Amino acid sequence: MTEENRKPTPEEKAKAAAEAMAKARAAKEAKEAAAQAEASTPATESAPASKPVSEMTPEEKAAAKKAAAAEALAKAKAAKEAAEQGEEAGSDADAKAKAAAAAKAKAAAAAAAKAKAAREAAGQGGDEGGDDAKAKAAAAAKAKAAAAAAAKAKAAQASGEAGGEEETPKAPSKNQPYLDKYVARLTEAFGADVLEASYINELSKEVPTLVIQNERWHDVATFLKNDEQLAFDYLSDLHGVDYEDRLEVYYHFYSYKNQQSVAVKVKTGREQASVASVMDLWQGANWNERETFDLLGIHFPGHSDLRRILLPDDWVGYPLRKDYVQYDEEV
Amino acid sequence: MNQNILTTHVETSSDTGIRTEEMLLNVGPQHPSTHGVFRLVVKIDGETIKEAIPVMGYLHRGTEKLAENLTYTQIIPYTDRMDYVSGMTNNYVLCHAVETMMGLEIPERAQFLRLIAMELNRVASHLVWWGTFLLDLGAMGPFLYAFRDREKILDLFNELCGARMTFNYMRIGGVKWDAPPGWIEKTKEFVQYMKKELDSYHQLVTGNEIFLSRIEGIGKFDEKTALDYSLSGVMLRSTGVNWDLRKNEPYCIYDRFEFDVPTGTGGDCTTRYHLRMAEVVQSLRILEQALEQFPSEGEVLGKVPRVIRPPAGEAYVRIESPRGEIGCYISSTGKDKPWRLKFRRPSFTNLQILPKLLEGQSISNMIAILGSIDIVLGEVDC
């Protein structure tokens, strides 16, 4: 029984109404709070909000936009919280109803089984019927057990797949020697702690993947490019990913000399996200870093001209972040 | 906008007393020679370009953000709208990334259909480039011939998937539609027709002295610069790097066919012109072989799960589009929608070198240099 096609009981209706009201209240409160906050700021700062946009100086515009963005964020937060509360309450009621329904169904099934057994006993009258029923029950139990085992096996398999390479023993990848070489060279030059992880990415055509310590990335990048044995002279791709607890910059390098690829990842925190620029090593990083800055808000210290590239200069926020809230709904 | 470009320098010559001033010239975003909505702010001193700043984003639709809320199959039509001159390769790169993650087997017939579609599209794309490049340089005729012949390819696509440009043809695990009856024969005829036409193209344009003198030796760079700027495709091959992902990292079934990778060493607009024309010949060569070996029957869509959920993890694949190396990165959490999807767009990456190429050039070379890079703005802005 799903929530959607179940008719709400009056009790539930009342509950839902109360929730909606609570939500509305929360939103209103958030709005008032935001308004208060605005009102309580000094007059000089709150001035931009009352001025028409055309008369604002760039700074005022930016301030107004920031305020608007903050307000939108607060609103979204309040709404989300309210929704979550509502959901919890809803799921509670749902669980109760479900339990009741299950109990009912159980009772009905038990009664039916009893009746069936009685009927069978009455109809066929002998031990045969009883045996038949028993056999049936046994077969059913067996089938059930088999199904359960199969399901378990499947689940185990699935978790094994999701778990990654370590769990299932496999023949070493054809790229394993390359990975070993990279790790050896880097460890030799920088010590073991510069590598946070290194593995063969089976999903990505077995590309050797290195996770490099953020603080030493620029040194490592210089080494990756200039070392005779590595010689990664071509930057194929550079972009960022938001994993909610951290941001990552992903690089894909290629060495035309050695005909070999490597993927590199550098992690950074979400607050003051920053990864050293490699534009001085590979000019091709220029616009890619700008794009990553534009869409994910990762700063690249060392970049000569880090500004937005795809979005307008006065855009607020970083759209590819998972918690991005659009400040202007009209856009 | 970069602030320092906005300040122009004024000086008065001490000998002649003539006052000279640098000037800002704004090209685009609505300018036919920018092939879309690309804007270029150039600072010129007389007719010499001092500095050029590309401004883009006018066609930014946030494809990568939109994709985070779409299932993998739903993303395919969005890829058609990135590089809209070569939608088939874009379709392919997305499907290829997902298939690589899931380890899917693609049926033989689907592989052939994909390859034929991609190569036809490469020819169509190079025709658009040829026509518009010449149009930019002031020759109206070639454009008409190029678009006449390209239309024949688009008609073939129309029969194949019901669309001229926004194909939405490929699917994870194969293609959506089988070739209609007689389509292979029609395509064979087209290949022969195109081979002959190509000769007349050369007769019409390639030997033309005015044309040659306009592109000879301009927009020149060397191999080291090309690698440094992450250039790919013809931009890279024009500097002597023999590199084509169809050959060097074979995907689909390219390893079964014979073809050459045209490579030049001039590094200028002329070399790039010749390479693109030679690539059309090679594409036709691949098409001839593929159409000859086309399997008479078979599935066009492999056995794929109803809901496509690549395993948790990430993958980056790259293939050779007509413009260069197009890549697709997927970060998956095991759900039916990508956590993060990123396209490495060759137009975007190749365009980076433009300010460097324009510096010190005459203003009249600007459009020729831009044209020789071969960009599509849908892909630059994504």
PDB file of C-alpha atoms in Angstrom, chain B residues 33-298:
ATOM      1  CA  SER B  33      31.839  35.124 -38.911  1.00  0.00           C
ATOM      2  CA  THR B  34      31.883  34.092 -35.279  1.00  0.00           C
ATOM      3  CA  HIS B  35      29.762  31.051 -36.202  1.00  0.00           C
ATOM      4  CA  GLY B  36      27.352  31.602 -33.365  1.00  0.00           C
ATOM      5  CA  VAL B  37      27.284  33.932 -30.426  1.00  0.00           C
ATOM      6  CA  PHE B  38      30.938  34.490 -29.775  1.00  0.00           C
ATOM      7  CA  ARG B  39      32.286  37.864 -28.882  1.00  0.00           C
ATOM      8  CA  LEU B  40      35.781  39.127 -29.367  1.00  0.00           C
ATOM      9  CA  VAL B  41      37.051  42.429 -28.047  1.00  0.00           C
ATOM     10  CA  VAL B  42      40.178  43.473 -29.884  1.00  0.00           C
ATOM     11  CA  LYS B  43      42.466  46.380 -29.240  1.00  0.00           C
ATOM     12  CA  ILE B  44      43.959  47.584 -32.490  1.00  0.00           C
ATOM     13  CA  ASP B  45      46.755  49.955 -33.299  1.00  0.00           C
ATOM     14  CA  GLY B  46      46.057  50.960 -36.855  1.00  0.00           C
ATOM     15  CA  GLU B  47      45.445  47.596 -38.470  1.00  0.00           C
ATOM     16  CA  THR B  48      47.557  45.578 -36.075  1.00  0.00           C
ATOM     17  CA  ILE B  49      45.912  43.620 -33.292  1.00  0.00           C
ATOM     18  CA  LYS B  50      47.508  44.429 -29.951  1.00  0.00           C
ATOM     19  CA  GLU B  51      45.353  42.284 -27.757  1.00  0.00           C
ATOM     20  CA  ALA B  52      42.253  40.156 -28.138  1.00  0.00           C
ATOM     21  CA  ILE B  53      39.894  38.997 -25.434  1.00  0.00           C
ATOM     22  CA  PRO B  54      37.297  36.341 -26.164  1.00  0.00           C
ATOM     23  CA  VAL B  55      34.038  36.744 -24.286  1.00  0.00           C
ATOM     24  CA  MET B  56      31.715  33.782 -24.200  1.00  0.00           C
ATOM     25  CA  GLY B  57      28.835  32.255 -22.344  1.00  0.00           C
ATOM     26  CA  TYR B  58      26.041  33.678 -24.499  1.00  0.00           C
ATOM     27  CA  LEU B  59      24.897  30.153 -25.277  1.00  0.00           C
ATOM     28  CA  HIS B  60      25.550  28.640 -21.870  1.00  0.00           C
ATOM     29  CA  ARG B  61      22.584  26.475 -20.960  1.00  0.00           C
ATOM     30  CA  GLY B  62      24.036  24.642 -18.010  1.00  0.00           C
ATOM     31  CA  THR B  63      23.903  21.224 -19.650  1.00  0.00           C
ATOM     32  CA  GLU B  64      26.091  19.742 -16.945  1.00  0.00           C
ATOM     33  CA  LYS B  65      23.816  21.022 -14.190  1.00  0.00           C
ATOM     34  CA  LEU B  66      20.667  19.930 -15.993  1.00  0.00           C
ATOM     35  CA  ALA B  67      22.128  16.457 -16.471  1.00  0.00           C
ATOM     36  CA  GLU B  68      22.324  15.925 -12.730  1.00  0.00           C
ATOM     37  CA  ASN B  69      18.550  15.699 -12.642  1.00  0.00           C
ATOM     38  CA  LEU B  70      18.119  13.551 -15.734  1.00  0.00           C
ATOM     39  CA  THR B  71      18.471   9.845 -16.333  1.00  0.00           C
ATOM     40  CA  TYR B  72      21.245   8.816 -18.676  1.00  0.00           C
ATOM     41  CA  THR B  73      18.901   8.207 -21.591  1.00  0.00           C
ATOM     42  CA  GLN B  74      17.324  11.611 -21.056  1.00  0.00           C
ATOM     43  CA  ILE B  75      20.711  13.317 -21.335  1.00  0.00           C
ATOM     44  CA  ILE B  76      21.333  12.049 -24.883  1.00  0.00           C
ATOM     45  CA  PRO B  77      19.187  14.726 -26.619  1.00  0.00           C
ATOM     46  CA  TYR B  78      21.079  17.420 -24.697  1.00  0.00           C
ATOM     47  CA  THR B  79      24.333  16.249 -26.231  1.00  0.00           C
ATOM     48  CA  ASP B  80      22.896  16.856 -29.713  1.00  0.00           C
ATOM     49  CA  ARG B  81      22.645  20.505 -28.820  1.00  0.00           C
ATOM     50  CA  MET B  82      26.239  20.935 -27.708  1.00  0.00           C
ATOM     51  CA  ASP B  83      28.145  20.451 -30.926  1.00  0.00           C
ATOM     52  CA  TYR B  84      25.083  20.728 -33.119  1.00  0.00           C
ATOM     53  CA  VAL B  85      27.106  20.316 -36.298  1.00  0.00           C
ATOM     54  CA  SER B  86      28.247  16.872 -35.205  1.00  0.00           C
ATOM     55  CA  GLY B  87      25.601  15.464 -32.895  1.00  0.00           C
ATOM     56  CA  MET B  88      26.451  11.832 -33.551  1.00  0.00           C
ATOM     57  CA  THR B  89      29.895  11.963 -31.955  1.00  0.00           C
ATOM     58  CA  ASN B  90      28.376  13.714 -28.942  1.00  0.00           C
ATOM     59  CA  ASN B  91      25.720  11.020 -28.648  1.00  0.00           C
ATOM     60  CA  TYR B  92      28.449   8.468 -28.822  1.00  0.00           C
ATOM     61  CA  VAL B  93      30.762   9.910 -26.207  1.00  0.00           C
ATOM     62  CA  LEU B  94      28.036   9.901 -23.561  1.00  0.00           C
ATOM     63  CA  CYS B  95      26.881   6.373 -24.405  1.00  0.00           C
ATOM     64  CA  HIS B  96      30.475   5.214 -24.536  1.00  0.00           C
ATOM     65  CA  ALA B  97      31.182   6.567 -21.063  1.00  0.00           C
ATOM     66  CA  VAL B  98      28.163   4.828 -19.551  1.00  0.00           C
ATOM     67  CA  GLU B  99      28.864   1.609 -21.431  1.00  0.00           C
ATOM     68  CA  THR B 100      32.485   1.653 -20.285  1.00  0.00           C
ATOM     69  CA  MET B 101      31.366   1.938 -16.676  1.00  0.00           C
ATOM     70  CA  MET B 102      28.782  -0.816 -16.998  1.00  0.00           C
ATOM     71  CA  GLY B 103      30.915  -3.064 -19.173  1.00  0.00           C
ATOM     72  CA  LEU B 104      28.169  -3.492 -21.764  1.00  0.00           C
ATOM     73  CA  GLU B 105      28.526  -5.434 -24.990  1.00  0.00           C
ATOM     74  CA  ILE B 106      27.301  -3.624 -28.070  1.00  0.00           C
ATOM     75  CA  PRO B 107      25.735  -5.710 -30.865  1.00  0.00           C
ATOM     76  CA  GLU B 108      27.692  -5.867 -34.095  1.00  0.00           C
ATOM     77  CA  ARG B 109      25.063  -4.208 -36.241  1.00  0.00           C
ATOM     78  CA  ALA B 110      24.716  -1.348 -33.773  1.00  0.00           C
ATOM     79  CA  GLN B 111      28.477  -0.819 -33.831  1.00  0.00           C
ATOM     80  CA  PHE B 112      28.389  -0.509 -37.603  1.00  0.00           C
ATOM     81  CA  LEU B 113      25.433   1.865 -37.553  1.00  0.00           C
ATOM     82  CA  ARG B 114      27.169   4.016 -34.968  1.00  0.00           C
ATOM     83  CA  LEU B 115      30.387   4.142 -36.920  1.00  0.00           C
ATOM     84  CA  ILE B 116      28.631   4.943 -40.205  1.00  0.00           C
ATOM     85  CA  ALA B 117      26.589   7.671 -38.527  1.00  0.00           C
ATOM     86  CA  MET B 118      29.673   9.186 -36.918  1.00  0.00           C
ATOM     87  CA  GLU B 119      31.720   9.188 -40.099  1.00  0.00           C
ATOM     88  CA  LEU B 120      28.879  10.625 -42.170  1.00  0.00           C
ATOM     89  CA  ASN B 121      28.590  13.293 -39.545  1.00  0.00           C
ATOM     90  CA  ARG B 122      32.298  13.999 -39.740  1.00  0.00           C
ATOM     91  CA  VAL B 123      31.957  14.582 -43.474  1.00  0.00           C
ATOM     92  CA  ALA B 124      28.925  16.816 -42.899  1.00  0.00           C
ATOM     93  CA  SER B 125      30.776  18.744 -40.228  1.00  0.00           C
ATOM     94  CA  HIS B 126      33.816  19.311 -42.408  1.00  0.00           C
ATOM     95  CA  LEU B 127      31.539  20.449 -45.228  1.00  0.00           C
ATOM     96  CA  VAL B 128      30.004  23.058 -42.955  1.00  0.00           C
ATOM     97  CA  TRP B 129      33.460  24.145 -41.954  1.00  0.00           C
ATOM     98  CA  TRP B 130      34.650  24.327 -45.557  1.00  0.00           C
ATOM     99  CA  GLY B 131      31.652  26.318 -46.711  1.00  0.00           C
ATOM    100  CA  THR B 132      31.658  28.805 -43.872  1.00  0.00           C
ATOM    101  CA  PHE B 133      35.422  29.217 -43.847  1.00  0.00           C
ATOM    102  CA  LEU B 134      35.322  30.233 -47.491  1.00  0.00           C
ATOM    103  CA  LEU B 135      32.289  32.404 -46.861  1.00  0.00           C
ATOM    104  CA  ASP B 136      34.190  34.204 -44.114  1.00  0.00           C
ATOM    105  CA  LEU B 137      36.949  34.898 -46.594  1.00  0.00           C
ATOM    106  CA  GLY B 138      34.483  36.351 -49.042  1.00  0.00           C
ATOM    107  CA  ALA B 139      33.712  33.446 -51.364  1.00  0.00           C
ATOM    108  CA  MET B 140      29.991  32.875 -51.613  1.00  0.00           C
ATOM    109  CA  GLY B 141      29.980  29.981 -54.099  1.00  0.00           C
ATOM    110  CA  PRO B 142      31.659  27.220 -52.092  1.00  0.00           C
ATOM    111  CA  PHE B 143      29.187  27.706 -49.275  1.00  0.00           C
ATOM    112  CA  LEU B 144      26.311  26.848 -51.582  1.00  0.00           C
ATOM    113  CA  TYR B 145      28.014  23.702 -52.890  1.00  0.00           C
ATOM    114  CA  ALA B 146      28.984  22.591 -49.400  1.00  0.00           C
ATOM    115  CA  PHE B 147      25.484  23.024 -48.028  1.00  0.00           C
ATOM    116  CA  ARG B 148      23.936  21.329 -51.037  1.00  0.00           C
ATOM    117  CA  ASP B 149      26.021  18.231 -50.400  1.00  0.00           C
ATOM    118  CA  ARG B 150      25.687  18.376 -46.657  1.00  0.00           C
ATOM    119  CA  GLU B 151      21.939  18.411 -47.118  1.00  0.00           C
ATOM    120  CA  LYS B 152      22.244  14.994 -48.771  1.00  0.00           C
ATOM    121  CA  ILE B 153      23.843  13.662 -45.598  1.00  0.00           C
ATOM    122  CA  LEU B 154      21.173  15.296 -43.469  1.00  0.00           C
ATOM    123  CA  ASP B 155      18.543  13.626 -45.632  1.00  0.00           C
ATOM    124  CA  LEU B 156      20.203  10.289 -44.917  1.00  0.00           C
ATOM    125  CA  PHE B 157      20.141  11.076 -41.202  1.00  0.00           C
ATOM    126  CA  ASN B 158      16.529  12.092 -41.485  1.00  0.00           C
ATOM    127  CA  GLU B 159      15.698   8.662 -42.857  1.00  0.00           C
ATOM    128  CA  LEU B 160      17.774   7.000 -40.192  1.00  0.00           C
ATOM    129  CA  CYS B 161      16.482   8.757 -37.095  1.00  0.00           C
ATOM    130  CA  GLY B 162      13.882  11.317 -38.095  1.00  0.00           C
ATOM    131  CA  ALA B 163      15.980  14.413 -37.485  1.00  0.00           C
ATOM    132  CA  ARG B 164      18.388  16.487 -39.506  1.00  0.00           C
ATOM    133  CA  MET B 165      20.565  17.712 -36.693  1.00  0.00           C
ATOM    134  CA  THR B 166      19.162  16.873 -33.270  1.00  0.00           C
ATOM    135  CA  PHE B 167      19.441  13.156 -33.787  1.00  0.00           C
ATOM    136  CA  ASN B 168      18.930  11.553 -30.373  1.00  0.00           C
ATOM    137  CA  TYR B 169      19.916   8.418 -32.268  1.00  0.00           C
ATOM    138  CA  MET B 170      22.184   6.440 -29.990  1.00  0.00           C
ATOM    139  CA  ARG B 171      21.171   4.687 -26.819  1.00  0.00           C
ATOM    140  CA  ILE B 172      23.110   3.099 -23.998  1.00  0.00           C
ATOM    141  CA  GLY B 173      23.840  -0.319 -25.476  1.00  0.00           C
ATOM    142  CA  GLY B 174      23.235   0.426 -29.153  1.00  0.00           C
ATOM    143  CA  VAL B 175      21.136   2.645 -31.359  1.00  0.00           C
ATOM    144  CA  LYS B 176      17.451   3.460 -31.323  1.00  0.00           C
ATOM    145  CA  TRP B 177      16.495   2.583 -34.874  1.00  0.00           C
ATOM    146  CA  ASP B 178      17.731   0.146 -37.445  1.00  0.00           C
ATOM    147  CA  ALA B 179      18.599   1.446 -40.900  1.00  0.00           C
ATOM    148  CA  PRO B 180      15.466   1.575 -43.066  1.00  0.00           C
ATOM    149  CA  PRO B 181      15.358  -0.688 -46.152  1.00  0.00           C
ATOM    150  CA  GLY B 182      17.606   0.599 -48.905  1.00  0.00           C
ATOM    151  CA  TRP B 183      19.414   3.057 -46.666  1.00  0.00           C
ATOM    152  CA  ILE B 184      22.762   1.311 -46.917  1.00  0.00           C
ATOM    153  CA  GLU B 185      22.554   1.387 -50.733  1.00  0.00           C
ATOM    154  CA  LYS B 186      21.677   5.065 -50.706  1.00  0.00           C
ATOM    155  CA  THR B 187      24.609   5.792 -48.443  1.00  0.00           C
ATOM    156  CA  LYS B 188      26.909   3.817 -50.734  1.00  0.00           C
ATOM    157  CA  GLU B 189      25.725   5.948 -53.645  1.00  0.00           C
ATOM    158  CA  PHE B 190      26.335   9.083 -51.633  1.00  0.00           C
ATOM    159  CA  VAL B 191      29.907   8.052 -50.825  1.00  0.00           C
ATOM    160  CA  GLN B 192      30.696   7.622 -54.513  1.00  0.00           C
ATOM    161  CA  TYR B 193      28.971  10.906 -55.324  1.00  0.00           C
ATOM    162  CA  MET B 194      30.870  12.751 -52.598  1.00  0.00           C
ATOM    163  CA  LYS B 195      34.214  11.419 -53.801  1.00  0.00           C
ATOM    164  CA  LYS B 196      33.603  12.965 -57.205  1.00  0.00           C
ATOM    165  CA  GLU B 197      32.288  16.192 -55.730  1.00  0.00           C
ATOM    166  CA  LEU B 198      35.389  16.561 -53.630  1.00  0.00           C
ATOM    167  CA  ASP B 199      37.484  16.849 -56.782  1.00  0.00           C
ATOM    168  CA  SER B 200      35.372  19.741 -57.961  1.00  0.00           C
ATOM    169  CA  TYR B 201      35.781  21.368 -54.540  1.00  0.00           C
ATOM    170  CA  HIS B 202      39.509  21.279 -55.013  1.00  0.00           C
ATOM    171  CA  GLN B 203      39.197  22.636 -58.527  1.00  0.00           C
ATOM    172  CA  LEU B 204      36.981  25.426 -57.317  1.00  0.00           C
ATOM    173  CA  VAL B 205      38.981  26.539 -54.293  1.00  0.00           C
ATOM    174  CA  THR B 206      42.193  24.758 -53.399  1.00  0.00           C
ATOM    175  CA  GLY B 207      44.288  26.135 -56.230  1.00  0.00           C
ATOM    176  CA  ASN B 208      42.854  29.635 -56.065  1.00  0.00           C
ATOM    177  CA  GLU B 209      45.696  32.088 -55.626  1.00  0.00           C
ATOM    178  CA  ILE B 210      43.681  34.758 -53.869  1.00  0.00           C
ATOM    179  CA  PHE B 211      42.449  32.217 -51.366  1.00  0.00           C
ATOM    180  CA  LEU B 212      45.907  30.768 -50.782  1.00  0.00           C
ATOM    181  CA  SER B 213      47.517  34.142 -50.287  1.00  0.00           C
ATOM    182  CA  ARG B 214      44.958  34.944 -47.630  1.00  0.00           C
ATOM    183  CA  ILE B 215      45.650  31.876 -45.500  1.00  0.00           C
ATOM    184  CA  GLU B 216      49.280  31.041 -46.218  1.00  0.00           C
ATOM    185  CA  GLY B 217      51.493  31.256 -43.160  1.00  0.00           C
ATOM    186  CA  ILE B 218      49.008  32.898 -40.822  1.00  0.00           C
ATOM    187  CA  GLY B 219      47.773  31.579 -37.501  1.00  0.00           C
ATOM    188  CA  LYS B 220      50.972  29.642 -37.142  1.00  0.00           C
ATOM    189  CA  PHE B 221      52.139  27.725 -34.086  1.00  0.00           C
ATOM    190  CA  ASP B 222      54.410  24.768 -33.373  1.00  0.00           C
ATOM    191  CA  GLU B 223      54.022  21.371 -31.777  1.00  0.00           C
ATOM    192  CA  LYS B 224      55.188  22.420 -28.340  1.00  0.00           C
ATOM    193  CA  THR B 225      52.661  25.253 -28.215  1.00  0.00           C
ATOM    194  CA  ALA B 226      49.900  22.951 -29.433  1.00  0.00           C
ATOM    195  CA  LEU B 227      50.528  20.449 -26.650  1.00  0.00           C
ATOM    196  CA  ASP B 228      50.914  23.219 -24.097  1.00  0.00           C
ATOM    197  CA  TYR B 229      47.506  24.633 -25.037  1.00  0.00           C
ATOM    198  CA  SER B 230      45.852  21.194 -24.930  1.00  0.00           C
ATOM    199  CA  LEU B 231      44.917  21.468 -28.590  1.00  0.00           C
ATOM    200  CA  SER B 232      43.478  18.447 -30.321  1.00  0.00           C
ATOM    201  CA  GLY B 233      42.167  17.274 -33.651  1.00  0.00           C
ATOM    202  CA  VAL B 234      43.326  19.063 -36.761  1.00  0.00           C
ATOM    203  CA  MET B 235      44.768  21.877 -34.643  1.00  0.00           C
ATOM    204  CA  LEU B 236      47.211  19.394 -33.142  1.00  0.00           C
ATOM    205  CA  ARG B 237      47.821  17.325 -36.276  1.00  0.00           C
ATOM    206  CA  SER B 238      48.705  20.427 -38.271  1.00  0.00           C
ATOM    207  CA  THR B 239      51.875  20.735 -36.183  1.00  0.00           C
ATOM    208  CA  GLY B 240      53.163  17.275 -37.035  1.00  0.00           C
ATOM    209  CA  VAL B 241      51.758  15.269 -34.152  1.00  0.00           C
ATOM    210  CA  ASN B 242      50.360  12.060 -35.604  1.00  0.00           C
ATOM    211  CA  TRP B 243      47.517  11.633 -33.173  1.00  0.00           C
ATOM    212  CA  ASP B 244      43.985  10.460 -33.791  1.00  0.00           C
ATOM    213  CA  LEU B 245      42.044   8.689 -31.058  1.00  0.00           C
ATOM    214  CA  ARG B 246      40.357   6.521 -33.680  1.00  0.00           C
ATOM    215  CA  LYS B 247      43.801   5.088 -34.357  1.00  0.00           C
ATOM    216  CA  ASN B 248      45.664   5.537 -31.095  1.00  0.00           C
ATOM    217  CA  GLU B 249      42.981   4.620 -28.567  1.00  0.00           C
ATOM    218  CA  PRO B 250      40.539   2.731 -30.796  1.00  0.00           C
ATOM    219  CA  TYR B 251      36.906   2.773 -29.724  1.00  0.00           C
ATOM    220  CA  CYS B 252      33.755   1.496 -31.423  1.00  0.00           C
ATOM    221  CA  ILE B 253      35.134  -0.711 -34.235  1.00  0.00           C
ATOM    222  CA  TYR B 254      37.619   1.685 -35.809  1.00  0.00           C
ATOM    223  CA  ASP B 255      40.449  -0.810 -35.435  1.00  0.00           C
ATOM    224  CA  ARG B 256      38.896  -2.981 -38.145  1.00  0.00           C
ATOM    225  CA  PHE B 257      39.196  -0.450 -40.948  1.00  0.00           C
ATOM    226  CA  GLU B 258      42.066   0.887 -42.943  1.00  0.00           C
ATOM    227  CA  PHE B 259      42.554   4.615 -42.959  1.00  0.00           C
ATOM    228  CA  ASP B 260      45.337   7.136 -42.651  1.00  0.00           C
ATOM    229  CA  VAL B 261      45.703  10.006 -40.276  1.00  0.00           C
ATOM    230  CA  PRO B 262      46.510  13.099 -42.355  1.00  0.00           C
ATOM    231  CA  THR B 263      49.257  15.024 -40.630  1.00  0.00           C
ATOM    232  CA  GLY B 264      50.956  18.229 -41.693  1.00  0.00           C
ATOM    233  CA  THR B 265      53.847  20.194 -40.355  1.00  0.00           C
ATOM    234  CA  GLY B 266      53.092  23.756 -41.419  1.00  0.00           C
ATOM    235  CA  GLY B 267      50.992  24.614 -38.360  1.00  0.00           C
ATOM    236  CA  ASP B 268      49.230  27.407 -40.266  1.00  0.00           C
ATOM    237  CA  CYS B 269      45.769  27.942 -41.737  1.00  0.00           C
ATOM    238  CA  THR B 270      46.765  26.374 -45.082  1.00  0.00           C
ATOM    239  CA  THR B 271      47.861  23.174 -43.394  1.00  0.00           C
ATOM    240  CA  ARG B 272      44.624  22.980 -41.444  1.00  0.00           C
ATOM    241  CA  TYR B 273      42.652  23.535 -44.638  1.00  0.00           C
ATOM    242  CA  HIS B 274      44.422  20.678 -46.403  1.00  0.00           C
ATOM    243  CA  LEU B 275      44.134  18.357 -43.418  1.00  0.00           C
ATOM    244  CA  ARG B 276      40.372  18.801 -43.114  1.00  0.00           C
ATOM    245  CA  MET B 277      39.931  18.150 -46.806  1.00  0.00           C
ATOM    246  CA  ALA B 278      42.116  15.041 -46.510  1.00  0.00           C
ATOM    247  CA  GLU B 279      40.092  13.877 -43.531  1.00  0.00           C
ATOM    248  CA  VAL B 280      36.949  13.899 -45.618  1.00  0.00           C
ATOM    249  CA  VAL B 281      38.665  11.503 -48.022  1.00  0.00           C
ATOM    250  CA  GLN B 282      39.648   9.216 -45.155  1.00  0.00           C
ATOM    251  CA  SER B 283      36.146   9.294 -43.706  1.00  0.00           C
ATOM    252  CA  LEU B 284      34.740   8.300 -47.070  1.00  0.00           C
ATOM    253  CA  ARG B 285      37.279   5.505 -47.152  1.00  0.00           C
ATOM    254  CA  ILE B 286      36.119   4.211 -43.772  1.00  0.00           C
ATOM    255  CA  LEU B 287      32.510   4.542 -44.900  1.00  0.00           C
ATOM    256  CA  GLU B 288      33.157   2.514 -48.037  1.00  0.00           C
ATOM    257  CA  GLN B 289      34.608  -0.356 -46.029  1.00  0.00           C
ATOM    258  CA  ALA B 290      31.976  -0.216 -43.306  1.00  0.00           C
ATOM    259  CA  LEU B 291      29.093  -0.144 -45.765  1.00  0.00           C
ATOM    260  CA  GLU B 292      30.594  -3.099 -47.615  1.00  0.00           C
ATOM    261  CA  GLN B 293      30.972  -5.153 -44.429  1.00  0.00           C
ATOM    262  CA  PHE B 294      27.645  -4.097 -42.943  1.00  0.00           C
ATOM    263  CA  PRO B 295      26.065  -7.164 -41.303  1.00  0.00           C
ATOM    264  CA  SER B 296      22.903  -8.289 -43.086  1.00  0.00           C
ATOM    265  CA  GLU B 297      20.984  -8.768 -39.866  1.00  0.00           C
ATOM    266  CA  GLY B 298      21.225  -8.570 -36.117  1.00  0.00           C
TER     267      GLY B 298
END
